[in-house]
Coordinates of C-alpha atoms and ligand atoms in Angstrom, one line a residue:
M1 CA -0.1 -0.2 0.1
G2 CA 2.0 3.1 -1.2
I3 CA 1.8 6.9 0.3
S4 CA 4.0 8.9 -1.9
T5 CA 5.2 11.8 -0.5
T6 CA 7.0 15.2 -3.0
R7 CA 9.2 17.7 -2.7
I8 CA 7.4 21.3 -1.0
E9 CA 8.1 23.7 -3.3
T10 CA 10.6 26.0 -0.6
E11 CA 13.8 27.6 -0.8
T12 CA 16.6 25.1 -0.6
V13 CA 18.7 26.1 2.0
P14 CA 22.9 25.9 1.2
G15 CA 24.7 24.2 4.2
E16 CA 27.2 26.0 5.8
A17 CA 30.2 24.0 4.2
I18 CA 29.1 24.5 0.6
S19 CA 28.2 28.0 0.7
K20 CA 31.3 28.9 2.5
E21 CA 33.5 27.8 -0.3
R22 CA 32.2 26.9 -3.7
S23 CA 35.3 27.6 -5.7
V24 CA 37.5 24.8 -6.6
R25 CA 41.1 25.4 -6.9
P26 CA 42.9 25.5 -10.1
C27 CA 45.1 22.5 -10.4
V28 CA 46.6 19.1 -11.7
L29 CA 44.9 16.3 -11.5
V30 CA 47.9 13.2 -12.0
L31 CA 46.3 9.4 -12.5
F32 CA 48.2 7.0 -11.3
G33 CA 46.8 4.0 -12.9
G34 CA 45.7 5.7 -15.3
T35 CA 44.9 3.2 -18.1
G36 CA 43.4 0.8 -15.1
D37 CA 39.7 -0.7 -15.1
L38 CA 38.8 2.2 -12.6
S39 CA 40.3 5.3 -14.5
K40 CA 38.3 4.1 -17.5
R41 CA 35.2 3.1 -15.7
K42 CA 34.5 5.7 -12.7
L43 CA 37.5 8.5 -12.6
V44 CA 37.7 10.2 -15.9
P45 CA 33.7 9.9 -17.0
A46 CA 33.2 11.5 -13.6
L47 CA 35.8 14.5 -14.5
Y48 CA 33.7 14.3 -18.1
N49 CA 30.5 15.0 -16.2
L50 CA 31.8 17.6 -14.0
L51 CA 33.3 19.2 -16.8
K52 CA 29.6 19.3 -19.1
E53 CA 28.0 20.9 -15.2
G54 CA 30.7 23.2 -15.5
L55 CA 32.2 22.2 -11.8
L56 CA 36.1 22.0 -13.4
P57 CA 37.9 25.2 -12.6
A58 CA 39.0 26.9 -15.5
A59 CA 42.7 25.8 -15.3
F60 CA 42.9 22.3 -14.8
E61 CA 44.8 19.6 -16.6
I62 CA 44.4 15.8 -16.1
V63 CA 48.1 13.9 -16.3
G64 CA 47.9 10.0 -16.9
I65 CA 50.2 8.2 -15.6
G66 CA 50.5 4.2 -17.4
R67 CA 51.8 1.8 -19.6
S68 CA 49.8 0.2 -21.8
A69 CA 49.3 3.1 -23.8
P70 CA 51.0 4.1 -26.4
D71 CA 51.4 7.5 -26.5
E72 CA 49.2 10.0 -25.7
E73 CA 46.6 10.1 -28.5
A74 CA 46.5 6.2 -27.6
F75 CA 45.3 7.5 -24.0
R76 CA 43.0 9.8 -25.1
A77 CA 41.4 7.5 -27.1
L78 CA 41.1 4.9 -25.1
H79 CA 39.2 7.1 -22.4
R80 CA 36.8 8.5 -25.0
E81 CA 35.7 5.1 -25.8
A82 CA 35.3 3.7 -21.9
T83 CA 33.9 6.9 -21.2
A84 CA 31.1 7.1 -24.2
K85 CA 30.6 3.2 -22.4
F86 CA 30.8 4.5 -18.7
S87 CA 29.5 7.5 -18.6
R88 CA 26.5 8.1 -16.7
T89 CA 25.1 10.9 -19.3
K90 CA 24.1 9.3 -22.7
P91 CA 25.2 9.9 -25.6
L92 CA 28.7 11.5 -25.3
D93 CA 28.5 15.0 -26.0
D94 CA 31.8 15.6 -28.5
G95 CA 32.4 19.5 -27.8
T96 CA 32.8 18.5 -24.1
W97 CA 34.6 15.4 -25.0
A98 CA 36.8 17.7 -26.5
N99 CA 37.1 20.2 -24.1
L100 CA 38.3 17.4 -21.8
A101 CA 40.2 15.7 -24.5
G102 CA 42.9 19.3 -24.6
R103 CA 43.3 18.6 -21.2
V104 CA 44.3 15.5 -20.9
H105 CA 48.3 14.6 -21.3
Y106 CA 50.1 11.1 -20.7
V107 CA 53.6 10.2 -19.1
R108 CA 54.1 6.8 -20.2
G109 CA 56.3 4.6 -17.7
D110 CA 56.2 2.5 -14.4
N111 CA 55.9 3.7 -10.7
E112 CA 59.3 2.4 -10.3
S113 CA 61.3 4.4 -12.9
P114 CA 63.4 7.6 -12.0
E115 CA 62.5 8.8 -15.3
T116 CA 58.7 8.4 -14.6
Y117 CA 59.1 11.1 -11.7
Q118 CA 61.5 13.2 -13.9
A119 CA 58.6 13.3 -17.1
L120 CA 56.2 13.8 -14.8
T121 CA 58.0 17.1 -12.9
A122 CA 58.8 18.5 -16.5
K123 CA 55.2 18.3 -17.2
L124 CA 53.7 19.9 -14.4
S125 CA 56.3 22.8 -14.5
E126 CA 55.1 23.0 -18.0
L127 CA 51.4 23.3 -17.6
D128 CA 52.1 25.8 -14.5
A129 CA 53.9 28.1 -17.0
T130 CA 51.1 27.3 -19.5
K131 CA 48.0 26.7 -18.0
G132 CA 47.9 28.2 -14.6
T133 CA 47.5 25.7 -12.6
E134 CA 49.8 27.2 -9.6
Q135 CA 51.5 24.7 -8.4
N136 CA 48.7 23.1 -7.1
R137 CA 48.5 19.0 -7.6
I138 CA 46.4 16.3 -6.8
F139 CA 47.9 12.7 -6.8
F140 CA 45.3 9.8 -7.2
F141 CA 46.9 6.1 -6.8
S142 CA 44.3 3.8 -8.6
T143 CA 46.7 1.1 -8.1
P144 CA 47.5 -1.9 -6.1
P145 CA 48.1 -0.6 -1.9
S146 CA 51.8 -2.1 -3.2
A147 CA 52.4 0.7 -4.8
F148 CA 52.1 3.5 -2.7
P149 CA 55.3 3.3 -1.0
V150 CA 57.5 3.4 -4.4
I151 CA 54.8 6.4 -5.7
L152 CA 55.0 8.2 -2.4
A153 CA 58.7 7.9 -2.3
G154 CA 59.0 9.1 -6.4
L155 CA 56.7 12.1 -5.6
K156 CA 58.9 13.2 -2.7
K157 CA 62.2 12.8 -4.2
A158 CA 61.0 14.7 -6.9
G159 CA 59.7 17.0 -4.4
L160 CA 56.0 17.5 -5.5
L161 CA 54.7 16.9 -2.2
H162 CA 54.8 20.3 -0.4
S163 CA 53.0 20.9 2.7
S164 CA 50.2 23.3 2.7
H165 CA 50.9 26.7 3.0
G166 CA 47.6 28.0 4.5
P167 CA 44.5 28.0 2.0
K168 CA 46.0 30.2 -0.5
G169 CA 49.0 28.4 -1.3
P170 CA 49.8 26.0 -3.6
F171 CA 48.9 22.4 -2.5
A172 CA 49.7 18.5 -2.9
R173 CA 47.0 16.3 -1.7
V174 CA 47.1 12.5 -2.3
M175 CA 43.6 10.3 -3.2
I176 CA 44.3 6.5 -2.0
E177 CA 41.8 4.2 -3.5
K178 CA 40.8 1.5 -0.7
P179 CA 41.5 -1.5 0.0
F180 CA 43.2 0.8 3.0
G181 CA 45.4 -2.7 4.3
H182 CA 44.3 -5.6 4.7
D183 CA 44.3 -5.9 9.0
L184 CA 45.0 -3.6 11.5
E185 CA 49.2 -4.0 11.8
S186 CA 49.2 -3.5 7.8
A187 CA 46.6 -0.6 8.1
R188 CA 48.6 0.8 10.5
E189 CA 52.1 0.4 8.3
L190 CA 50.1 2.0 5.7
N191 CA 49.2 4.7 7.5
K192 CA 52.8 5.5 9.1
M193 CA 54.6 4.9 6.0
A194 CA 51.9 7.7 4.2
A195 CA 52.8 9.7 7.2
A196 CA 56.5 10.0 6.4
F197 CA 55.8 11.4 3.2
V198 CA 52.8 13.8 3.5
D199 CA 50.5 15.5 6.1
E200 CA 47.2 14.3 7.5
D201 CA 45.5 16.8 6.4
Q202 CA 46.7 16.1 2.3
I203 CA 45.5 12.7 2.5
Y204 CA 42.0 12.0 1.3
R205 CA 41.7 8.1 1.6
I206 CA 38.3 7.1 -0.2
D207 CA 35.5 5.1 0.7
H208 CA 32.9 5.8 -2.2
Y209 CA 30.2 5.1 -0.4
L210 CA 31.1 8.4 1.3
G211 CA 30.3 10.2 -1.9
K212 CA 26.5 8.6 -2.7
E213 CA 24.1 11.6 -2.0
T214 CA 22.0 8.9 -0.2
V215 CA 24.5 8.2 2.3
Q216 CA 25.4 11.9 2.7
N217 CA 21.1 12.3 3.2
I218 CA 21.6 10.1 6.5
L219 CA 22.9 13.4 8.4
V220 CA 20.3 16.0 6.6
M221 CA 17.9 13.6 7.1
R222 CA 18.8 13.3 11.3
F223 CA 20.1 16.5 12.2
G224 CA 18.1 18.7 9.5
N225 CA 14.7 17.7 10.9
S226 CA 14.0 17.6 14.8
M227 CA 11.0 15.1 14.7
F228 CA 13.9 12.2 14.2
E229 CA 16.3 12.8 16.8
P230 CA 14.2 12.6 20.1
L231 CA 13.5 8.6 18.5
W232 CA 16.6 7.7 17.5
N233 CA 17.8 6.1 20.2
R234 CA 17.6 2.5 22.9
N235 CA 14.2 4.3 24.1
Y236 CA 11.9 3.8 20.8
V237 CA 14.5 1.5 18.7
D238 CA 14.8 -2.2 18.1
H239 CA 17.0 -3.2 16.6
V240 CA 19.1 -1.5 13.1
Q241 CA 19.3 -3.6 10.1
I242 CA 22.5 -2.5 7.5
T243 CA 22.5 -4.4 4.1
A244 CA 24.9 -4.4 1.0
A245 CA 23.4 -6.9 -1.1
E246 CA 24.6 -7.2 -4.8
E247 CA 23.6 -9.8 -7.8
L248 CA 26.6 -9.3 -9.7
G249 CA 29.6 -12.1 -8.6
M250 CA 33.5 -11.3 -9.8
E251 CA 32.7 -9.7 -13.2
G252 CA 36.6 -10.4 -13.5
R253 CA 37.7 -9.5 -10.1
G254 CA 38.3 -12.7 -9.2
K255 CA 42.0 -13.0 -8.3
F256 CA 41.9 -9.1 -5.9
Y257 CA 38.3 -11.1 -4.2
D258 CA 40.0 -14.1 -3.5
E259 CA 42.9 -12.5 -1.6
T260 CA 40.1 -10.2 0.1
G261 CA 36.3 -11.0 0.5
A262 CA 33.2 -9.7 1.6
L263 CA 34.7 -8.4 4.9
R264 CA 37.3 -6.7 3.8
D265 CA 35.6 -5.8 0.5
V266 CA 32.7 -3.8 2.3
L267 CA 31.8 -4.3 5.4
Q268 CA 35.2 -2.9 7.1
N269 CA 34.2 0.3 4.7
H270 CA 31.3 0.4 3.6
L271 CA 28.9 -0.9 6.1
L272 CA 30.6 0.5 9.0
E273 CA 30.9 3.7 8.1
V274 CA 27.5 4.0 7.2
L275 CA 27.1 2.5 10.8
A276 CA 28.9 5.4 12.5
L277 CA 26.6 8.0 10.3
A278 CA 23.6 6.5 11.5
A279 CA 24.7 6.1 14.9
M280 CA 26.6 9.1 15.8
E281 CA 26.0 11.7 17.9
P282 CA 25.2 15.1 16.7
P283 CA 28.5 17.2 15.8
V284 CA 29.2 20.8 17.2
S285 CA 29.3 21.7 13.3
F286 CA 29.2 20.2 10.3
K287 CA 33.4 20.9 9.5
A288 CA 35.4 17.8 8.3
D289 CA 36.7 17.1 12.0
E290 CA 34.0 17.8 13.9
I291 CA 32.0 15.0 12.0
R292 CA 34.9 12.7 11.4
G293 CA 35.6 12.7 15.6
E294 CA 32.2 11.4 16.5
K295 CA 32.3 9.0 13.7
S296 CA 35.6 8.2 15.3
Q297 CA 33.8 8.1 18.5
I298 CA 31.1 5.6 17.3
F299 CA 34.1 3.6 16.2
R300 CA 35.5 2.9 19.8
S301 CA 31.9 2.7 21.2
I302 CA 31.6 -0.5 18.8
R303 CA 31.4 -3.6 21.3
P304 CA 34.9 -5.6 19.9
I305 CA 33.6 -9.5 18.6
L306 CA 36.4 -11.9 20.6
A307 CA 37.7 -14.7 19.3
H308 CA 35.5 -17.0 21.2
E309 CA 32.1 -15.1 20.1
V310 CA 32.8 -15.2 16.1
E311 CA 30.7 -18.2 15.6
S312 CA 27.8 -16.8 17.3
E313 CA 27.8 -13.4 16.1
V314 CA 29.3 -13.6 12.8
V315 CA 28.1 -15.8 9.9
R316 CA 30.4 -16.2 6.5
G317 CA 29.4 -17.7 3.4
Q318 CA 30.3 -18.4 -0.3
Y319 CA 28.0 -18.6 -3.0
K320 CA 27.8 -21.9 -4.9
G321 CA 30.1 -21.9 -8.1
F322 CA 32.3 -19.4 -6.6
R323 CA 35.4 -22.2 -6.5
D324 CA 34.6 -22.4 -10.6
E325 CA 35.4 -18.5 -11.6
P326 CA 38.6 -17.7 -13.1
N327 CA 41.8 -16.8 -10.9
I328 CA 39.5 -18.3 -7.9
A329 CA 41.4 -21.3 -6.3
K330 CA 39.6 -24.5 -6.2
D331 CA 39.7 -24.9 -2.2
S332 CA 39.1 -21.1 -2.0
K333 CA 37.4 -20.5 1.9
T334 CA 37.0 -17.2 0.7
A335 CA 33.7 -15.5 2.3
T336 CA 31.1 -14.0 -0.6
Y337 CA 29.1 -12.8 2.8
V338 CA 28.8 -11.7 5.4
A339 CA 26.5 -11.4 8.4
A340 CA 27.6 -9.9 11.8
R341 CA 26.0 -8.3 15.2
F342 CA 27.3 -5.2 16.5
M343 CA 26.2 -3.9 19.6
I344 CA 27.3 -0.5 20.3
D345 CA 28.7 0.4 24.0
N346 CA 27.2 3.9 24.4
W347 CA 24.0 5.7 26.4
R348 CA 22.6 6.3 22.7
W349 CA 22.5 2.6 21.8
H350 CA 23.3 0.5 24.7
G351 CA 21.2 -3.1 24.2
V352 CA 20.3 -2.1 20.5
P353 CA 22.0 -5.1 18.2
F354 CA 23.4 -3.4 14.9
Y355 CA 22.7 -6.2 12.1
L356 CA 24.9 -5.5 8.8
R357 CA 25.4 -7.9 6.0
A358 CA 26.9 -7.7 2.5
G359 CA 26.8 -10.6 0.1
K360 CA 27.8 -11.5 -3.9
R361 CA 25.2 -13.2 -6.1
L362 CA 22.4 -12.7 -3.7
E363 CA 18.6 -12.7 -5.4
K364 CA 18.8 -8.5 -5.7
R365 CA 21.2 -5.4 -5.4
C366 CA 19.9 -3.7 -2.4
T367 CA 21.6 -1.2 0.0
E368 CA 19.9 0.3 2.6
V369 CA 20.0 1.1 6.6
A370 CA 16.8 0.1 8.1
I371 CA 16.1 1.7 11.5
H372 CA 12.9 -1.2 12.9
Y373 CA 11.1 0.2 16.0
R374 CA 9.9 -1.0 19.1
A375 CA 6.6 -2.4 18.9
V376 CA 3.6 -1.3 20.9
P377 CA 3.7 -2.0 24.4
L378 CA -0.4 -3.0 24.6
C379 CA -2.0 -4.2 21.8
L380 CA -5.0 -2.5 21.2
F381 CA -6.1 -4.0 17.6
G382 CA -5.2 -8.1 18.1
R383 CA -4.1 -10.4 20.0
D384 CA -0.8 -9.5 21.6
E385 CA 1.7 -12.2 20.3
V386 CA 0.5 -11.0 16.6
C387 CA 1.4 -7.0 17.7
Q388 CA 4.3 -8.5 18.8
R389 CA 5.6 -10.1 16.1
L390 CA 4.6 -7.5 13.3
E391 CA 6.9 -4.4 12.8
Q392 CA 4.5 -1.8 12.9
N393 CA 7.2 1.1 12.5
V394 CA 10.9 0.6 10.3
L395 CA 12.4 3.9 8.4
V396 CA 14.7 2.3 5.7
L397 CA 17.0 4.7 4.5
R398 CA 17.5 3.5 0.2
I399 CA 20.8 3.9 -0.2
Q400 CA 20.7 2.1 -4.0
P401 CA 18.7 1.1 -6.1
D402 CA 15.6 3.3 -6.5
E403 CA 16.9 5.9 -4.0
G404 CA 14.3 7.6 -1.0
I405 CA 13.5 7.1 2.7
E406 CA 10.4 5.4 3.3
F407 CA 8.7 5.3 6.7
S408 CA 6.2 1.9 7.5
F409 CA 3.1 2.5 10.4
M410 CA -0.1 1.3 11.2
C411 CA -3.6 2.2 9.6
K412 CA -7.2 1.6 9.7
Q413 CA -8.6 -0.3 6.9
P414 CA -11.5 1.2 5.3
G415 CA -14.5 -0.2 7.0
D416 CA -17.1 -0.6 9.3
D417 CA -15.1 -3.3 10.9
L418 CA -11.7 -3.0 12.6
F419 CA -8.8 -4.5 10.6
V420 CA -5.5 -2.7 10.8
S421 CA -3.2 -2.4 8.1
N422 CA 0.5 -1.9 7.6
V423 CA 1.2 0.9 5.1
K424 CA 4.4 3.1 3.9
M425 CA 5.0 6.6 3.1
D426 CA 7.3 6.6 0.4
F427 CA 9.9 9.4 -0.7
S428 CA 11.9 8.8 -4.3
Y429 CA 14.8 11.0 -5.1
S430 CA 13.6 10.5 -8.5
R431 CA 10.1 11.6 -8.1
A432 CA 11.3 14.6 -5.7
F433 CA 13.9 15.9 -7.7
D434 CA 14.3 16.2 -11.7
R435 CA 17.9 16.3 -11.1
Q436 CA 20.1 13.0 -11.7
P437 CA 22.3 12.4 -8.6
P438 CA 26.2 13.0 -9.5
E439 CA 28.8 10.1 -9.2
A440 CA 30.6 9.6 -6.1
Y441 CA 33.7 10.0 -7.5
E442 CA 32.4 13.8 -8.8
R443 CA 32.0 14.8 -5.2
L444 CA 34.9 13.4 -4.0
F445 CA 37.0 14.8 -6.7
L446 CA 35.4 18.7 -6.4
D447 CA 35.9 18.2 -2.4
T448 CA 39.5 17.4 -2.7
M449 CA 39.8 20.7 -5.3
R450 CA 38.2 22.2 -2.7
G451 CA 39.9 20.9 0.2
D452 CA 37.3 19.2 2.5
Q453 CA 38.1 15.9 4.0
T454 CA 34.5 15.5 5.7
L455 CA 33.8 12.6 2.9
F456 CA 37.1 11.4 3.3
A457 CA 38.1 8.3 6.1
R458 CA 40.7 9.6 8.9
R459 CA 43.6 7.7 9.9
D460 CA 41.9 7.1 13.5
S461 CA 38.7 5.4 12.2
V462 CA 40.7 3.4 9.5
E463 CA 42.2 1.4 11.8
E464 CA 39.1 1.8 14.5
A465 CA 37.4 -0.3 11.6
W466 CA 40.3 -2.5 11.2
A467 CA 40.4 -3.3 14.7
L468 CA 37.1 -4.7 14.6
C469 CA 37.3 -7.0 11.9
T470 CA 41.0 -8.2 12.5
P471 CA 40.1 -10.6 15.3
I472 CA 36.7 -12.0 13.0
L473 CA 39.4 -12.7 9.8
E474 CA 41.6 -14.6 12.5
A475 CA 39.0 -16.6 13.7
W476 CA 38.2 -17.7 10.4
Q477 CA 42.1 -18.2 9.2
N478 CA 42.9 -19.9 13.1
D479 CA 39.9 -21.9 14.1
P480 CA 38.9 -24.4 10.9
G481 CA 36.1 -25.5 13.2
I482 CA 33.8 -21.8 12.4
P483 CA 31.7 -22.7 9.3
L484 CA 31.4 -21.6 6.0
Y485 CA 28.2 -22.1 4.6
E486 CA 26.9 -22.8 1.2
Y487 CA 24.1 -20.3 -0.5
D488 CA 22.7 -20.6 -3.8
P489 CA 23.7 -17.8 -5.9
G490 CA 19.9 -15.7 -6.5
S491 CA 19.0 -16.8 -2.5
S492 CA 19.2 -14.4 0.2
G493 CA 22.7 -16.0 1.6
P494 CA 22.9 -18.7 4.4
T495 CA 20.3 -19.9 6.5
A496 CA 22.9 -19.4 9.3
A497 CA 22.6 -15.3 8.7
D498 CA 18.8 -15.9 9.7
D499 CA 19.6 -17.9 12.1
L500 CA 21.8 -15.7 13.9
L501 CA 18.9 -12.6 13.9
K502 CA 16.7 -15.3 15.5
T503 CA 18.5 -15.9 18.4
T504 CA 17.7 -12.4 19.7
R505 CA 14.2 -13.1 18.0
H506 CA 14.8 -11.0 15.1
R507 CA 14.7 -11.1 11.2
W508 CA 16.1 -10.2 8.2
R509 CA 14.2 -7.8 6.1
P510 CA 13.4 -9.3 2.9
L511 CA 15.6 -8.4 -0.2
A512 CA 13.3 -8.7 -3.3
Ligands
BG6_601 C1 33.5 -1.9 -3.7 C2 34.0 -3.5 -3.5 O1 34.1 -0.9 -2.7 O2 32.6 -1.6 -3.5 C3 33.3 -4.2 -4.8 O3 34.6 -3.4 -4.0 C4 31.4 -3.8 -4.8 O4 33.3 -5.2 -4.1 C5 31.2 -1.9 -4.5 O5 30.6 -4.3 -5.9 C6 30.3 -1.5 -4.7 O6 29.6 -0.5 -5.0 P1 28.6 -0.2 -5.1 O7 28.6 1.6 -5.4 O8 28.1 -0.5 -6.6 O9 27.3 -0.1 -4.1

C-alpha cells in the first residue's frame, strides 16, 4: 500500500560547508594507474561529467601515468571509448569530450622508475607555466596498495609533495583508493608510511560510499529535522539492519576478491562508515573534523567481537560455483557473504543490535539502512503475540537503487470493522528531484579540489574499523571449526544468517 511524498517547493538552504567555499582551486590531477579499470570506468567519466556541468575550474589539467597506452593520442582514445560506455550521461557530447581531451596528458612509465618522476615533474612545470595550475596537484593512486610506498617515495624525491601553505598557498594532496590495508597491522604500517611523506591534511582516503548522495543524506535527515532525533535511540529503536546486497559476482576481479572477501571488501569500510553516520552523536558543526571526530567516537564505542564469539556473532558464506570462477582457488575459503551483530556500548545505543550484512550473487541489489522501532507496549487492535510479531514501524533509508526513504506504520483499513494494515510513506529521489544524482567520484574530486576532507576516512577511523574486523579474520583463519556456509546464487544468503537473528528474536528484511 503506498502513500507518496513529493517535494514541497520551498527555498533550498545551502549548507554552511557548501556556501562557505563553492569555488574549486586551479590544479592538475595526476592519475597513477591511468590506464586501469577504475580510471576507465569511474574516474575519467566523473571528470567528464563535472566538466559538462561546468563544475571544474578553468585551469584544470589531467596527467595520466600508465604503461599500456603507447602515447598520448592512444591514451585519449582509450578514455574516449570508455567514457562513452561508462558515463552516467549518454550519448557522449563531442564538444565536452573535445574540451576534456585537450586537458588530458600522458606520461608513459612505470611507478618504480625515476624517469617517470622526472618526466612528470617536467610536465607539471610546463602546465603551471602555460595553463595557470599554480603548483596545485592532486595525486590519485588507482593502483594496488603495494605500489603506494614507491609512488610516495618517487613523488617526495622529485619534490612534488609540498606541505600546505595556508588556504591560498599551493597544495599537494593524495587520493588513496581502498583497500587501505588488509588487517589492523598492515593499515597501521600504511598510515605510518604515508605519514612519513605527507601530513594528514594532505591525505584523502576514499570510501566511495561516503560520496553517495543517499549516504550524505543520512546526516541531513537526522540533523535537519527535529522529529527523528528524539526517536533515534535505545528508548525507541529495537534494532538496526544495514545491508549491502549485490546481484553481481566476480566480474573479472577473481584474483583480487579471493584475497579479499566480503568482510574486507565491503563490511570493514562501506558498512561500518554507514553505521557510524547512522549512529553518531550530533556534531558541533558540519566541519570535517567535527563529523569525523563523532564517527571515530562511534567506532570506539562498538563492542569488539572476540575470537570465541565469532562463531555466534558472525556468519560467513560462499555462493555455490564461486570456486569455479576464473582465478579463484579450487579450495578457496573466501567468504562472499558476511553477516554480523555489533553492539554499541554508549548511552544512546546500549542493548540495540546493529546487524550488518554484505554479499555477492544475492537475489537483488539492495543497499539500505533499516531502523526497526520497538513494538507498541499494549496491543489494542488484536492479539498481543500478533502485535509483538508484526513490526509496526520501520524507517528505511534506501541507499541504492531506487534511492529514497520509506516509513511504515499501522493504519485502519476502510470499512465498518476494525482491521488494521501496515502501510508505507515513500519518498523517492527520482520523483522529488528532477536532477540525476552525481556519481560518488564527482563529489569526491570536487571536495579534494576544495580541500574538504569531510567525506574521506581519517587515519584513526580506518584503524578502528580494522581493529573491529581483524579478530574476526583471525578467528576464521585459525579456527577450522567455524563453518563457511554455502548459499545458492540468487538467494538471500545462507540460512545460518537467519539463525543469527533468531537468537535475538529478529529477522532480516526481505531483499526482494
Ligand atoms: C567496492 C567493492 O568497494 O564496492 C566491490 O570493492 C563492490 O566489490 C562495490 O561491488 C559496491 O559499490 P557500489 O557503489 O556499486 O555499491
